[in-house]
Short mmCIF file of C-alpha atoms in Angstrom, two decimals:
data_model
loop_
_atom_site.label_atom_id
_atom_site.label_comp_id
_atom_site.label_asym_id
_atom_site.label_seq_id
_atom_site.Cartn_x
_atom_site.Cartn_y
_atom_site.Cartn_z
CA UNK K 28 -65.79 56.51 -19.50
CA UNK K 29 -63.77 54.73 -22.15
CA UNK K 30 -63.59 50.95 -21.86
CA UNK K 31 -61.17 50.46 -24.75
CA UNK K 32 -57.58 51.60 -24.64
CA UNK K 33 -54.35 51.03 -26.50
CA UNK K 34 -52.29 51.67 -23.35
CA UNK K 35 -51.11 48.91 -20.98
CA UNK K 36 -53.79 48.06 -18.42
CA UNK K 37 -53.32 48.97 -14.77
CA UNK K 38 -55.40 46.85 -12.41
CA UNK K 39 -54.42 49.02 -9.44
CA UNK K 40 -56.01 52.02 -11.08
CA UNK K 41 -59.27 50.11 -11.64
CA UNK K 42 -59.24 48.88 -8.03
CA UNK K 43 -58.78 52.44 -6.81
CA UNK K 44 -61.79 53.51 -8.87
CA UNK K 45 -64.14 51.02 -7.21
CA UNK K 46 -62.81 51.07 -3.64
CA UNK K 47 -65.10 52.70 -1.10
CA UNK K 48 -65.63 52.50 2.68
CA UNK K 49 -68.95 50.67 2.30
CA UNK K 50 -67.54 48.02 -0.06
CA UNK K 51 -65.60 45.32 1.74
CA UNK K 52 -65.01 42.92 -1.15
CA UNK K 53 -63.23 43.56 -4.42
CA UNK K 54 -62.97 40.75 -6.96
CA UNK K 55 -60.74 41.28 -9.97
CA UNK K 56 -59.89 39.49 -13.17
CA UNK K 57 -56.99 39.88 -15.55
CA UNK K 58 -56.95 38.06 -18.87
CA UNK K 59 -53.40 37.86 -20.17
CA UNK K 60 -51.86 36.78 -23.47
CA UNK K 61 -50.82 33.13 -23.37
CA UNK K 62 -47.86 31.74 -25.24
CA UNK K 63 -49.85 28.83 -26.66
CA UNK K 64 -53.28 28.39 -28.23
CA UNK K 65 -54.71 25.33 -29.89
CA UNK K 66 -51.34 23.61 -29.67
CA UNK K 67 -49.51 26.42 -31.50
CA UNK K 68 -46.80 28.68 -30.11
CA UNK K 69 -48.08 32.26 -30.08
CA UNK K 70 -45.66 35.17 -30.38
CA UNK K 71 -48.05 38.09 -29.97
CA UNK K 72 -51.65 39.21 -30.50
CA UNK K 73 -53.48 41.98 -32.28
CA UNK K 74 -56.88 43.08 -30.91
CA UNK K 75 -59.32 45.14 -32.96
CA UNK K 76 -62.90 46.18 -32.29
CA UNK K 77 -66.07 47.65 -33.65
CA UNK K 78 -65.23 50.44 -31.28
CA UNK K 79 -68.44 52.44 -30.79
CA UNK K 80 -70.49 49.28 -30.33
CA UNK K 81 -67.84 47.73 -28.06
CA UNK K 82 -67.93 50.83 -25.85
CA UNK K 83 -71.73 50.74 -25.76
CA UNK K 84 -71.85 47.03 -25.03
CA UNK K 85 -69.30 47.35 -22.21
CA UNK K 86 -71.40 50.14 -20.71
CA UNK K 87 -74.49 47.93 -20.85
CA UNK K 88 -72.68 45.01 -19.21
CA UNK K 89 -71.31 47.22 -16.43
CA UNK K 90 -74.76 48.70 -15.83
CA UNK K 91 -76.31 45.22 -15.65
CA UNK K 92 -73.73 43.98 -13.15
CA UNK K 93 -73.99 47.15 -11.05
CA UNK K 94 -77.75 46.87 -10.82
CA UNK K 95 -77.91 43.17 -10.17
CA UNK K 96 -75.22 42.97 -7.48
CA UNK K 97 -75.15 46.53 -6.12
CA UNK K 98 -71.56 46.52 -7.30
CA UNK K 99 -69.21 49.19 -8.53
CA UNK K 100 -67.48 47.85 -11.62
CA UNK K 101 -64.47 49.11 -13.59
CA UNK K 102 -63.40 47.46 -16.85
CA UNK K 103 -60.81 48.06 -19.52
CA UNK K 104 -60.04 46.10 -22.67
CA UNK K 105 -56.88 46.71 -24.55
CA UNK K 106 -56.66 47.04 -28.35
CA UNK K 107 -53.71 46.90 -30.71
CA UNK K 108 -50.56 44.85 -30.42
CA UNK K 109 -50.02 42.82 -27.23
CA UNK K 110 -47.03 40.76 -26.18
CA UNK K 111 -47.10 37.46 -24.28
CA UNK K 112 -48.03 38.00 -20.63
CA UNK K 113 -49.62 41.41 -21.16
CA UNK K 114 -53.18 41.93 -19.96
CA UNK K 115 -55.92 42.12 -22.61
CA UNK K 116 -58.74 42.73 -20.18
CA UNK K 117 -58.88 43.96 -16.58
CA UNK K 118 -61.95 43.99 -14.34
CA UNK K 119 -62.47 45.18 -10.77
CA UNK K 120 -65.84 44.68 -9.06
CA UNK K 121 -66.45 45.99 -5.55
CA UNK K 122 -69.46 45.19 -3.42
CA UNK K 123 -70.37 45.22 0.26
CA UNK K 124 -69.67 41.47 0.43
CA UNK K 125 -67.51 39.05 -1.49
CA UNK K 126 -70.27 36.88 -2.94
CA UNK K 127 -71.61 39.82 -4.90
CA UNK K 128 -68.14 41.02 -5.87
CA UNK K 129 -67.16 37.62 -7.29
CA UNK K 130 -70.49 37.18 -9.06
CA UNK K 131 -70.33 40.63 -10.65
CA UNK K 132 -66.72 40.12 -11.77
CA UNK K 133 -67.51 36.74 -13.27
CA UNK K 134 -70.59 38.06 -15.03
CA UNK K 135 -68.63 40.88 -16.61
CA UNK K 136 -65.88 38.70 -18.08
CA UNK K 137 -68.36 36.13 -19.40
CA UNK K 138 -70.54 38.79 -21.00
CA UNK K 139 -67.55 40.60 -22.49
CA UNK K 140 -66.52 37.38 -24.21
CA UNK K 141 -70.07 36.69 -25.35
CA UNK K 142 -71.23 40.13 -26.47
CA UNK K 143 -68.49 42.71 -27.00
CA UNK K 144 -67.38 43.01 -30.66
CA UNK K 145 -63.63 42.55 -30.30
CA UNK K 146 -61.46 40.31 -32.45
CA UNK K 147 -58.11 38.71 -31.79
CA UNK K 148 -55.53 37.96 -34.45
CA UNK K 149 -52.77 35.59 -33.38
CA UNK K 150 -49.22 35.93 -34.66
CA UNK K 151 -47.49 32.57 -34.39
CA UNK K 152 -43.89 31.70 -33.73
CA UNK K 153 -43.66 30.19 -37.23
CA UNK K 154 -44.47 33.56 -38.83
CA UNK K 155 -48.06 32.81 -39.81
CA UNK K 156 -51.14 34.66 -38.54
CA UNK K 157 -54.82 33.87 -38.06
CA UNK K 158 -58.04 35.34 -36.73
CA UNK K 159 -59.16 33.45 -33.66
CA UNK K 160 -62.55 31.76 -33.99
CA UNK K 161 -63.67 30.40 -30.62
CA UNK K 162 -66.66 28.72 -32.27
CA UNK K 163 -64.26 26.53 -34.26
CA UNK K 164 -61.72 25.83 -31.56
CA UNK K 165 -64.70 24.67 -29.52
CA UNK K 166 -64.89 21.74 -31.92
CA UNK K 167 -67.65 22.78 -34.29
CA UNK K 168 -66.11 23.04 -37.78
CA UNK K 169 -68.70 25.46 -39.08
CA UNK K 170 -69.23 27.40 -35.91
CA UNK K 171 -72.47 27.64 -34.02
CA UNK K 172 -75.62 27.27 -36.06
CA UNK K 173 -77.23 30.31 -34.53
CA UNK K 174 -74.96 33.22 -33.80
CA UNK K 175 -77.57 35.62 -32.56
CA UNK K 176 -76.51 37.14 -29.25
CA UNK K 177 -79.64 38.24 -27.46
CA UNK K 178 -79.26 40.76 -24.70
CA UNK K 179 -78.87 38.99 -21.44
CA UNK K 180 -81.80 39.78 -19.24
CA UNK K 181 -80.20 39.90 -15.80
CA UNK K 182 -81.83 37.06 -13.95
CA UNK K 183 -81.89 34.68 -16.90
CA UNK K 184 -78.79 32.79 -15.98
CA UNK K 185 -77.12 31.90 -12.74
CA UNK K 186 -73.85 33.68 -12.16
CA UNK K 187 -73.40 32.84 -8.52
CA UNK K 188 -69.89 31.87 -7.54
CA UNK F 17 -96.90 55.10 -46.26
CA UNK F 18 -99.36 54.12 -48.99
CA UNK F 19 -97.25 52.55 -51.74
CA UNK F 20 -94.28 51.97 -49.46
CA UNK F 21 -93.44 48.63 -51.10
CA UNK F 22 -91.84 50.49 -53.98
CA UNK F 23 -89.60 52.71 -51.82
CA UNK F 24 -86.01 51.92 -50.96
CA UNK F 25 -83.93 52.15 -47.82
CA UNK F 26 -80.28 53.12 -47.79
CA UNK F 27 -78.17 51.62 -44.98
CA UNK F 28 -74.49 51.47 -44.16
CA UNK F 29 -73.05 47.97 -43.67
CA UNK F 30 -69.85 47.42 -41.71
CA UNK F 31 -67.69 44.33 -41.99
CA UNK F 32 -64.97 43.43 -39.49
CA UNK F 33 -61.88 41.28 -39.08
CA UNK F 34 -62.03 38.13 -41.24
CA UNK F 35 -65.30 39.25 -42.89
CA UNK F 36 -63.72 42.49 -44.08
CA UNK F 37 -60.92 40.42 -45.61
CA UNK F 38 -63.42 38.10 -47.33
CA UNK F 39 -65.24 40.96 -49.04
CA UNK F 40 -62.16 43.15 -49.41
CA UNK F 41 -63.71 46.18 -47.73
CA UNK F 42 -65.05 47.28 -44.35
CA UNK F 43 -67.88 49.61 -45.33
CA UNK F 44 -70.55 49.03 -47.96
CA UNK F 45 -73.55 51.27 -48.66
CA UNK F 46 -76.59 49.19 -49.50
CA UNK F 47 -79.83 50.23 -51.16
CA UNK F 48 -82.57 47.85 -50.11
CA UNK F 49 -86.20 47.46 -51.11
CA UNK F 50 -88.55 48.39 -48.28
CA UNK F 51 -89.52 46.79 -45.97
CA UNK F 52 -85.90 45.88 -45.37
CA UNK F 53 -84.46 43.57 -42.71
CA UNK F 54 -80.99 42.47 -41.71
CA UNK F 55 -81.68 39.36 -43.80
CA UNK F 56 -82.17 41.35 -46.97
CA UNK F 57 -79.03 43.38 -46.29
CA UNK F 58 -77.04 40.22 -45.73
CA UNK F 59 -78.41 38.73 -48.94
CA UNK F 60 -77.07 41.73 -50.86
CA UNK F 61 -73.69 41.52 -49.10
CA UNK F 62 -73.42 37.85 -50.03
CA UNK F 63 -73.86 38.92 -53.65
CA UNK F 64 -70.63 40.93 -53.54
CA UNK F 65 -67.40 39.37 -54.86
CA UNK F 66 -66.26 36.99 -52.11
CA UNK F 67 -69.53 37.53 -50.29
CA UNK F 68 -70.57 33.90 -50.37
CA UNK F 69 -67.85 33.25 -47.83
CA UNK F 70 -69.93 35.20 -45.30
CA UNK F 71 -72.00 32.73 -43.28
CA UNK F 72 -75.73 32.50 -43.87
CA UNK F 73 -76.46 33.28 -40.23
CA UNK F 74 -73.68 35.50 -38.90
CA UNK F 75 -73.74 37.50 -35.71
CA UNK F 76 -75.26 40.88 -36.59
CA UNK F 77 -75.79 44.29 -35.02
CA UNK F 78 -77.99 47.23 -35.90
CA UNK F 79 -77.08 50.68 -34.66
CA UNK F 80 -74.42 49.31 -32.33
CA UNK F 81 -76.61 46.78 -30.57
CA UNK F 82 -76.94 43.04 -31.16
CA UNK F 83 -79.76 42.18 -33.56
CA UNK F 84 -81.19 39.23 -35.46
CA UNK F 85 -81.76 38.49 -39.13
CA UNK F 86 -85.39 39.58 -38.71
CA UNK F 87 -84.54 43.00 -37.29
CA UNK F 88 -86.17 45.64 -39.55
CA UNK F 89 -83.97 48.33 -41.06
CA UNK F 90 -84.76 52.02 -41.49
CA UNK F 91 -83.03 54.61 -43.62
CA UNK F 92 -79.48 55.43 -42.46
CA UNK F 93 -79.29 52.50 -40.07
CA UNK F 94 -75.82 51.13 -39.39
CA UNK F 95 -75.71 47.37 -39.76
CA UNK F 96 -72.65 45.33 -38.79
CA UNK F 97 -71.72 41.75 -39.70
CA UNK F 98 -69.63 40.38 -36.86
CA UNK F 99 -67.22 37.43 -37.08
CA UNK F 100 -67.16 35.16 -34.02
CA UNK F 101 -66.14 37.35 -31.10
CA UNK F 102 -62.79 36.72 -29.45
CA UNK F 103 -62.32 39.51 -26.94
CA UNK F 104 -61.68 39.14 -23.24
CA UNK P 11 -42.73 32.93 1.91
CA UNK P 12 -44.40 35.00 4.61
CA UNK P 13 -48.17 35.28 4.34
CA UNK P 14 -48.56 37.74 7.22
CA UNK P 15 -47.33 41.29 7.08
CA UNK P 16 -47.79 44.54 8.93
CA UNK P 17 -47.13 46.57 5.77
CA UNK P 18 -49.87 47.81 3.41
CA UNK P 19 -50.82 45.15 0.86
CA UNK P 20 -49.92 45.57 -2.79
CA UNK P 21 -52.12 43.52 -5.12
CA UNK P 22 -49.94 44.43 -8.11
CA UNK P 23 -46.96 42.76 -6.49
CA UNK P 24 -48.97 39.58 -5.88
CA UNK P 25 -50.23 39.62 -9.48
CA UNK P 26 -46.66 39.97 -10.73
CA UNK P 27 -45.65 36.95 -8.67
CA UNK P 28 -48.22 34.65 -10.29
CA UNK P 29 -48.17 35.96 -13.87
CA UNK P 30 -46.60 33.61 -16.40
CA UNK P 31 -46.84 33.05 -20.18
CA UNK P 32 -48.76 29.80 -19.77
CA UNK P 33 -51.36 31.30 -17.41
CA UNK P 34 -54.02 33.30 -19.20
CA UNK P 35 -56.40 33.96 -16.30
CA UNK P 36 -55.67 35.74 -13.04
CA UNK P 37 -58.47 36.09 -10.48
CA UNK P 38 -57.87 38.32 -7.48
CA UNK P 39 -59.60 39.24 -4.28
CA UNK P 40 -59.11 42.15 -1.91
CA UNK P 41 -60.91 42.28 1.41
CA UNK P 42 -61.00 45.83 2.68
CA UNK P 43 -62.01 47.41 5.97
CA UNK P 44 -65.63 48.55 5.87
CA UNK P 45 -66.93 51.55 7.75
CA UNK P 46 -69.88 49.65 9.19
CA UNK P 47 -70.40 46.25 10.80
CA UNK P 48 -73.49 44.92 12.49
CA UNK P 49 -75.10 48.33 12.23
CA UNK P 50 -72.27 50.11 14.05
CA UNK P 51 -69.93 52.75 12.63
CA UNK P 52 -66.38 51.36 12.58
CA UNK P 53 -63.40 53.71 12.86
CA UNK P 54 -60.56 51.23 12.45
CA UNK P 55 -59.53 47.60 12.99
CA UNK P 56 -56.79 45.71 14.76
CA UNK P 57 -55.80 42.27 13.41
CA UNK P 58 -53.79 39.79 15.45
CA UNK P 59 -52.86 36.18 14.78
CA UNK P 60 -51.45 32.98 16.16
CA UNK P 61 -48.66 33.71 13.77
CA UNK P 62 -46.75 30.44 13.29
CA UNK P 63 -49.99 28.50 12.86
CA UNK P 64 -51.47 31.16 10.58
CA UNK P 65 -48.39 30.98 8.36
CA UNK P 66 -48.58 27.18 8.29
CA UNK P 67 -52.31 27.17 7.57
CA UNK P 68 -51.92 29.70 4.73
CA UNK P 69 -49.20 27.51 3.24
CA UNK P 70 -51.50 24.48 3.41
CA UNK P 71 -54.38 26.36 1.78
CA UNK P 72 -52.16 27.65 -1.03
CA UNK P 73 -50.79 24.15 -1.61
CA UNK P 74 -54.31 22.69 -1.76
CA UNK P 75 -55.48 25.30 -4.28
CA UNK P 76 -52.34 24.92 -6.39
CA UNK P 77 -52.73 21.18 -6.59
CA UNK P 78 -56.43 21.12 -7.23
CA UNK P 79 -56.57 23.80 -9.94
CA UNK P 80 -53.03 23.77 -11.30
CA UNK P 81 -52.93 27.36 -10.14
CA UNK P 82 -50.18 29.64 -8.94
CA UNK P 83 -51.45 31.44 -5.84
CA UNK P 84 -50.10 34.41 -3.90
CA UNK P 85 -51.70 35.56 -0.64
CA UNK P 86 -51.00 38.14 2.01
CA UNK P 87 -52.92 38.97 5.17
CA UNK P 88 -52.21 42.13 7.04
CA UNK P 89 -51.84 42.36 10.81
CA UNK P 90 -51.89 45.34 13.16
CA UNK P 91 -53.87 48.53 12.86
CA UNK P 92 -55.90 49.12 9.68
CA UNK P 93 -57.89 52.15 8.65
CA UNK P 94 -61.19 52.15 6.76
CA UNK P 95 -60.71 51.19 3.11
CA UNK P 96 -57.34 49.53 3.63
CA UNK P 97 -56.92 45.93 2.45
CA UNK P 98 -56.79 43.21 5.12
CA UNK P 99 -56.27 40.35 2.69
CA UNK P 100 -55.07 40.16 -0.91
CA UNK P 101 -55.14 37.07 -3.13
CA UNK P 102 -54.00 36.50 -6.70
CA UNK P 103 -54.61 33.14 -8.39
CA UNK P 104 -53.33 32.47 -11.90
CA UNK P 105 -54.23 29.46 -14.02
CA UNK P 106 -54.24 28.55 -17.68
CA UNK P 107 -57.97 29.34 -17.86
CA UNK P 108 -60.31 31.58 -15.93
CA UNK P 109 -62.56 28.87 -14.45
CA UNK P 110 -59.65 27.47 -12.50
CA UNK P 111 -58.35 30.92 -11.56
CA UNK P 112 -61.71 32.01 -10.12
CA UNK P 113 -62.24 28.69 -8.33
CA UNK P 114 -58.77 28.77 -6.77
CA UNK P 115 -59.17 32.40 -5.67
CA UNK P 116 -62.57 31.72 -4.14
CA UNK P 117 -61.32 28.61 -2.37
CA UNK P 118 -58.42 30.51 -0.81
CA UNK P 119 -60.51 33.34 0.66
CA UNK P 120 -63.15 30.93 2.01
CA UNK P 121 -60.54 28.68 3.59
CA UNK P 122 -58.64 31.63 5.07
CA UNK P 123 -61.81 32.77 6.78
CA UNK P 124 -62.60 29.25 7.95
CA UNK P 125 -59.18 27.99 9.04
CA UNK P 126 -56.51 30.66 9.56
CA UNK P 127 -56.17 31.79 13.22
CA UNK P 128 -56.53 35.54 12.83
CA UNK P 129 -58.69 37.79 15.00
CA UNK P 130 -60.19 41.16 14.31
CA UNK P 131 -60.85 43.78 16.97
CA UNK P 132 -63.15 46.59 15.89
CA UNK P 133 -62.72 50.14 17.16
CA UNK P 134 -66.03 51.96 16.88
CA UNK P 135 -66.80 55.59 16.22
CA UNK P 136 -68.30 55.86 19.73
CA UNK P 137 -64.95 54.98 21.30
CA UNK P 138 -65.77 51.41 22.31
CA UNK P 139 -64.01 48.29 21.05
CA UNK P 140 -64.90 44.61 20.60
CA UNK P 141 -63.52 41.35 19.28
CA UNK P 142 -65.46 40.28 16.22
CA UNK P 143 -67.24 36.94 16.57
CA UNK P 144 -68.66 35.85 13.20
CA UNK P 145 -70.41 32.92 14.90
CA UNK P 146 -72.50 35.39 16.90
CA UNK P 147 -73.16 37.95 14.21
CA UNK P 148 -74.46 35.00 12.19
CA UNK P 149 -77.38 34.96 14.60
CA UNK P 150 -76.44 32.14 16.93
CA UNK P 151 -76.17 33.61 20.45
CA UNK P 152 -73.80 30.95 21.73
CA UNK P 153 -71.88 30.42 18.53
CA UNK P 154 -71.70 27.16 16.67
CA UNK P 155 -72.14 24.04 18.76
CA UNK P 156 -69.14 22.33 17.21
CA UNK P 157 -66.18 24.53 16.46
CA UNK P 158 -63.87 21.83 15.24
CA UNK P 159 -62.33 22.84 11.93
CA UNK P 160 -61.33 19.64 10.18
CA UNK P 161 -58.83 19.93 7.42
CA UNK P 162 -60.63 20.39 4.17
CA UNK P 163 -60.06 17.39 2.00
CA UNK P 164 -59.89 18.98 -1.45
CA UNK P 165 -62.80 17.44 -3.23
CA UNK P 166 -65.16 17.54 -0.27
CA UNK P 167 -66.96 20.68 -1.28
CA UNK P 168 -67.75 22.29 -4.57
CA UNK P 169 -65.85 25.50 -5.15
CA UNK P 170 -66.72 25.94 -8.80
CA UNK P 171 -67.54 29.47 -9.79
CA UNK B 26 -44.40 2.30 28.88
CA UNK B 27 -45.53 -0.17 31.55
CA UNK B 28 -47.21 1.86 34.29
CA UNK B 29 -47.85 4.82 31.98
CA UNK B 30 -51.13 5.69 33.68
CA UNK B 31 -49.22 7.24 36.55
CA UNK B 32 -46.94 9.41 34.38
CA UNK B 33 -47.67 13.03 33.53
CA UNK B 34 -47.41 15.09 30.36
CA UNK B 35 -46.33 18.71 30.32
CA UNK B 36 -47.77 20.84 27.50
CA UNK B 37 -47.83 24.51 26.67
CA UNK B 38 -51.29 26.04 26.20
CA UNK B 39 -51.76 29.26 24.22
CA UNK B 40 -54.79 31.51 24.51
CA UNK B 41 -55.62 34.22 22.02
CA UNK B 42 -57.67 37.36 21.60
CA UNK B 43 -60.82 37.31 23.79
CA UNK B 44 -59.79 34.02 25.44
CA UNK B 45 -56.50 35.52 26.61
CA UNK B 46 -58.48 38.39 28.11
CA UNK B 47 -60.86 35.98 29.85
CA UNK B 48 -58.05 34.08 31.58
CA UNK B 49 -55.77 37.10 31.92
CA UNK B 50 -52.80 35.45 30.22
CA UNK B 51 -51.75 34.08 26.85
CA UNK B 52 -49.49 31.17 27.84
CA UNK B 53 -50.14 28.52 30.48
CA UNK B 54 -47.98 25.49 31.19
CA UNK B 55 -50.15 22.50 32.05
CA UNK B 56 -49.18 19.24 33.70
CA UNK B 57 -51.66 16.57 32.67
CA UNK B 58 -52.13 12.96 33.70
CA UNK B 59 -51.31 10.58 30.85
CA UNK B 60 -52.92 9.62 28.56
CA UNK B 61 -53.74 13.29 27.95
CA UNK B 62 -56.01 14.77 25.32
CA UNK B 63 -57.02 18.26 24.31
CA UNK B 64 -60.14 17.68 26.41
CA UNK B 65 -58.14 17.13 29.59
CA UNK B 66 -56.02 20.23 28.86
CA UNK B 67 -59.15 22.30 28.33
CA UNK B 68 -60.65 20.97 31.55
CA UNK B 69 -57.60 22.24 33.44
CA UNK B 70 -57.73 25.62 31.68
CA UNK B 71 -61.38 26.00 32.63
CA UNK B 72 -60.31 25.54 36.25
CA UNK B 73 -58.20 28.72 36.10
CA UNK B 74 -59.66 32.00 37.41
CA UNK B 75 -62.03 33.19 34.67
CA UNK B 76 -61.59 29.89 32.86
CA UNK B 77 -65.24 28.96 32.97
CA UNK B 78 -65.84 31.67 30.42
CA UNK B 79 -63.96 29.53 27.91
CA UNK B 80 -66.50 27.53 25.90
CA UNK B 81 -66.84 23.81 26.49
CA UNK B 82 -66.11 23.04 22.87
CA UNK B 83 -63.82 25.74 21.50
CA UNK B 84 -61.83 25.61 18.30
CA UNK B 85 -58.49 24.01 19.18
CA UNK B 86 -55.11 23.37 17.59
CA UNK B 87 -52.21 21.11 18.46
CA UNK B 88 -48.74 21.88 17.20
CA UNK B 89 -50.05 24.57 14.87
CA UNK B 90 -52.68 22.45 13.12
CA UNK B 91 -56.41 22.23 13.74
CA UNK B 92 -57.33 19.45 16.15
CA UNK B 93 -60.31 18.12 18.08
CA UNK B 94 -61.06 17.59 21.75
CA UNK B 95 -60.07 13.94 21.35
CA UNK B 96 -56.63 14.66 19.90
CA UNK B 97 -54.04 12.99 22.15
CA UNK B 98 -51.26 15.12 23.64
CA UNK B 99 -47.61 14.23 24.05
CA UNK B 100 -44.94 15.90 26.16
CA UNK B 101 -44.02 19.41 24.97
CA UNK B 102 -46.96 19.67 22.59
CA UNK B 103 -48.23 23.17 21.92
CA UNK B 104 -51.98 23.38 22.33
CA UNK B 105 -53.95 26.49 21.35
CA UNK B 106 -57.48 27.52 22.28
CA UNK B 107 -58.81 29.64 19.42
CA UNK B 108 -61.68 32.12 19.65
CA UNK B 109 -63.97 32.25 16.60
CA UNK B 110 -61.75 33.19 13.66
CA UNK B 111 -62.31 36.54 12.00
CA UNK B 112 -59.53 36.92 9.46
CA UNK B 113 -59.94 37.55 5.77
#
């Protein structure tokens, strides 16, 4: 299963993949391209990835969520050029009950942001461009001191919603 | 084995996004003195033109999984230096 | 805006209604008909409502979520006969950031279950039927002692996710 | 006004789902002695054939908003007796 795609994302297709008679709750998330970031007007985005690792890391995250919440999870992340309002990431997590569905969905988006090697380049309305560095926009001028991303051991953190 | 301290390890280093721009290339083959770690690979990368603009403690991966500076490297490993992630 | 419908729900349409350039996170929920409940095999469901109050209560819940999380929320609840796997409720909540989108989405489904006058009749595989009483399946033989549902004052409970 | 204790209040009571089955009808017009509350309306409904199967403290609404047994009733109010909700 490929998690990365250059085609527009289709949440309905992901929902269809996880729907089943025994699963009564489906929580979804769509992350879309905003028209502003850090006070600047954004015109479009360019996503790139360390593709084989990104695929492997997505597979690990999905497996962790599936095991921990007995959930069926479908995820896609788009690469390439995206316009304002288009979806960059789509997640559908189905479970017998909604608590697990929400928790699994939330876990997947947080872990994607934390662990999957994907980079966003913003193209601004004024014609300039820049790589997005969340560690700087978070207020730390030199980024985090320690950038090691250990594998999340499911159970380490609380992802209840 | 035996006099392994004198052997070398050849690894492939990948650089992405802003780090590829800093060094001017995305793939670098490194020959490291054994025993090699991510730290020794990074040290060599920071010796390249522009390499000092790579952080001292970047996010790193070995063979497509997150790793640390102390992760040991074997021949033909694929090491990656990852700028701050911004997917999702 | 009508919140109740006898037509199949379309999450994509709800997502389209809340998507906007300033809103980067869209959290959704689908509640679908499960094939089992309380250990019994379910064949289909019948939803009915006190319709004018259900519409009014949905409008209040949406307004509360919108105000509290600066979110744009779309909701539909289906009435009538539903087959296994079909969606009974669909929610899409869009906000500038995902924390608010998830919290708004979660708030809306919890408040719908708690406050909106809708009733579910289960048709079982063995040919029998029964009204669903969540206060009994929760283990209390006589239901909750106090069934008053006060209006939720936004801020009373924590809905963070 | 004045001798209001002798006046009456006419309200419309709605019953739904299992409660409509218990009483055998979904709409009942009630004439209550003023000052009337949801409690006095419920008391009258429980006097109908089958009405004792309505709980003593059901979920109730007045004019399409959740209410309590103490909520006062005015002429032409719409009161609803709601079985445990099971939407969503």
